[in-house]
PDB file of C-alpha atoms in Angstrom:
ATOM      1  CA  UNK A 150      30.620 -26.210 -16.578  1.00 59.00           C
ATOM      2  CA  UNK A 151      27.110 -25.332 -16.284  1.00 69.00           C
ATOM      3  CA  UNK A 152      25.665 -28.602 -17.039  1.00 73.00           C
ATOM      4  CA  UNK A 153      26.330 -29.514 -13.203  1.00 80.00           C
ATOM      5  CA  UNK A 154      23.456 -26.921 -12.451  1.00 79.00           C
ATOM      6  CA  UNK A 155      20.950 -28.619 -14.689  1.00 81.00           C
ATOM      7  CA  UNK A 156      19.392 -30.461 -12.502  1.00 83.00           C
ATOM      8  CA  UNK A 157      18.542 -27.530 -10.343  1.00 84.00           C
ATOM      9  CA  UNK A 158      16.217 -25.992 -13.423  1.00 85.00           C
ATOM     10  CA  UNK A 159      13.550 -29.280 -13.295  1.00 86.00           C
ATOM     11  CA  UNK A 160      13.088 -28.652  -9.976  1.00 85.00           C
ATOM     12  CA  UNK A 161      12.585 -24.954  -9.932  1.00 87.00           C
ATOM     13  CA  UNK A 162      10.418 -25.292 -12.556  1.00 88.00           C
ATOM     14  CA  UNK A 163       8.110 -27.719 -11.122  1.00 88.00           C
ATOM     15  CA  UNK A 164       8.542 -26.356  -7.654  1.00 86.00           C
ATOM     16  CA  UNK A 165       7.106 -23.700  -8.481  1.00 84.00           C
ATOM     17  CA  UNK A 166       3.585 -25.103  -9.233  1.00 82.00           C
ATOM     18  CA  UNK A 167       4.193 -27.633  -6.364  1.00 82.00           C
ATOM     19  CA  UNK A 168       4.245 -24.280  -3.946  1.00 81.00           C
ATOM     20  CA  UNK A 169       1.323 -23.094  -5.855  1.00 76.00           C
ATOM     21  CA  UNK A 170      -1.024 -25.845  -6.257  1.00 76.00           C
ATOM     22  CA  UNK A 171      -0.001 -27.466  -2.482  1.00 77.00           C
ATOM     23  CA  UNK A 172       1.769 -24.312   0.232  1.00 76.00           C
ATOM     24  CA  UNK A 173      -0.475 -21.955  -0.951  1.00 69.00           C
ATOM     25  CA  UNK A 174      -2.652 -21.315   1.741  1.00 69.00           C
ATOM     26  CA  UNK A 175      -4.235 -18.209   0.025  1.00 68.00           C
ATOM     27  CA  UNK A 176      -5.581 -20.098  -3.171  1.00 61.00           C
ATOM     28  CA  UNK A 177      -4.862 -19.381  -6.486  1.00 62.00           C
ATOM     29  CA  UNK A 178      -5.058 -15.744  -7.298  1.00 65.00           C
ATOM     30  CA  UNK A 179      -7.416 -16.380 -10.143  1.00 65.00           C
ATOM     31  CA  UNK A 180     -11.020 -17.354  -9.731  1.00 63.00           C
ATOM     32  CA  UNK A 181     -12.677 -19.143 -13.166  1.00 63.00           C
ATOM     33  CA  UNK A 182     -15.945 -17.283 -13.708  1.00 65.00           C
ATOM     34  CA  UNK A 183     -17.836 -20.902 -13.452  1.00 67.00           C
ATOM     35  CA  UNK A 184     -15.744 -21.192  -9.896  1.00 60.00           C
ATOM     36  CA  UNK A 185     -18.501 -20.522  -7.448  1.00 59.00           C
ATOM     37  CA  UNK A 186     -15.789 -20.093  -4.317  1.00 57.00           C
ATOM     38  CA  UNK A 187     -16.245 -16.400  -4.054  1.00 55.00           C
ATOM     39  CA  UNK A 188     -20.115 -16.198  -5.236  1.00 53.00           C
ATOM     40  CA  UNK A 189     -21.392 -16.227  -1.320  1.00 55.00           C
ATOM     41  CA  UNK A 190     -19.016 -13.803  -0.204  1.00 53.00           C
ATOM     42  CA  UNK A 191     -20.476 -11.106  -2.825  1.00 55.00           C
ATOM     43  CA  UNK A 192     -23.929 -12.115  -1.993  1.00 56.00           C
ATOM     44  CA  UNK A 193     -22.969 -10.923   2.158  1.00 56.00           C
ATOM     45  CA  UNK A 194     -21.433  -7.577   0.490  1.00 56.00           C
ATOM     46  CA  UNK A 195     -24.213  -5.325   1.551  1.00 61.00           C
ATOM     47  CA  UNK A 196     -26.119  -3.477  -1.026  1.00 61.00           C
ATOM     48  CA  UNK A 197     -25.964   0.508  -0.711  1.00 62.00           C
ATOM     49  CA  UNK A 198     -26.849   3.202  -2.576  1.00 60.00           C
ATOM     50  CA  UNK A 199     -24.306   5.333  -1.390  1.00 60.00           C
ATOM     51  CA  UNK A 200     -25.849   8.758  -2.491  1.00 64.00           C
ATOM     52  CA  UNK A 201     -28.833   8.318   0.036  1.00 66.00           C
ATOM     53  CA  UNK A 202     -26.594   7.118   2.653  1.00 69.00           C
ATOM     54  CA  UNK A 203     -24.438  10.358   2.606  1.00 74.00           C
ATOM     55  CA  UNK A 204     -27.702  12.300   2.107  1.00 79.00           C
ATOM     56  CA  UNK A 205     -28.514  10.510   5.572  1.00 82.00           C
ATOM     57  CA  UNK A 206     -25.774  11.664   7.352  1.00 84.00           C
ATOM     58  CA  UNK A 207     -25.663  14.964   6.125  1.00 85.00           C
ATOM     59  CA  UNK A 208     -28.928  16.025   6.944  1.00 90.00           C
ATOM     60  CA  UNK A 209     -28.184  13.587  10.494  1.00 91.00           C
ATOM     61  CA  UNK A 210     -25.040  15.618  10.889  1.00 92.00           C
ATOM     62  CA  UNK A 211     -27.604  19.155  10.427  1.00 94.00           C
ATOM     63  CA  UNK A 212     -29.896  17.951  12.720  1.00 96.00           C
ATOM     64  CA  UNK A 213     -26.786  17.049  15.280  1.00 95.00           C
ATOM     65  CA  UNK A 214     -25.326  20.654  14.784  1.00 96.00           C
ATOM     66  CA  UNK A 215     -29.510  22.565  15.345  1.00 97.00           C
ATOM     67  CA  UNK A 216     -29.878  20.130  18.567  1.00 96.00           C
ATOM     68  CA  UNK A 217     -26.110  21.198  19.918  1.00 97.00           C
ATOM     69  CA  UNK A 218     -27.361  24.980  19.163  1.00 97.00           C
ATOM     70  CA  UNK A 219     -30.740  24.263  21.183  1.00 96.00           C
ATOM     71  CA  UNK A 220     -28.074  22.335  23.978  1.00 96.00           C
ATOM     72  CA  UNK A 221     -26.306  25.657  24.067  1.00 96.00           C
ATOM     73  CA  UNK A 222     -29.179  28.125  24.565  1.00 96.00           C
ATOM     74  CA  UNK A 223     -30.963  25.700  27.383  1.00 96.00           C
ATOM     75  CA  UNK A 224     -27.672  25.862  29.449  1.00 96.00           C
ATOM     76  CA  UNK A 225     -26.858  29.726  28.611  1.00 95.00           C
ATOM     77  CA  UNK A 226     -30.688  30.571  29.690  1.00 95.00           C
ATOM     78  CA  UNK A 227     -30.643  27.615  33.143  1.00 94.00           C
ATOM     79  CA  UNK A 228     -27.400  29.830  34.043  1.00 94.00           C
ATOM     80  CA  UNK A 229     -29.269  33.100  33.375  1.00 93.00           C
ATOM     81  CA  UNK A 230     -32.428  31.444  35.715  1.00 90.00           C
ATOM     82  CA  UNK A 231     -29.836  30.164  38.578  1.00 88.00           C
ATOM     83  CA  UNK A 232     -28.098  33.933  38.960  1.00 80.00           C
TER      84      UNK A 232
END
């Protein structure tokens, strides 16, 4: 009969918000907007505006690629000097 199972389904039910309320370690998923747990980990998030940072490195990664040129010419002309 299934009847003998029906005490399982109390206890499943309510299990389940036993494990989430109390074994959780993560937290509930959910964070209510008046909730302040997560408000000082956005205030650490850094603030970027992430055109001018890539407009950074690109004109860093021009200025890399003119002072590897200069490297190069330096060396070739030291070798030309030393023969």
């Amino acid at each position: 009969m299934p009847f003998c199972f029906a005490w399982l389904f109390p206890f499943m039910f309510f299990g389940f918000f036993i494990y989430m309320f109390f074994f959780n370690k993560k937290g509930p998923s959910f964070q209510p907007p008046w909730n302040n747990h997560e408000k000082p980990y956005r205030e650490k998030a850094p603030k970027k505006n992430y055109y001018e940072d890539t407009n950074k490195e690109i004109e860093l990664q021009k200025k890399v690629q003119e002072l590897e040129q200069d490297l190069e010419y330096l060396r070739r002309r030291l070798n030309e000097s030393e023969n």
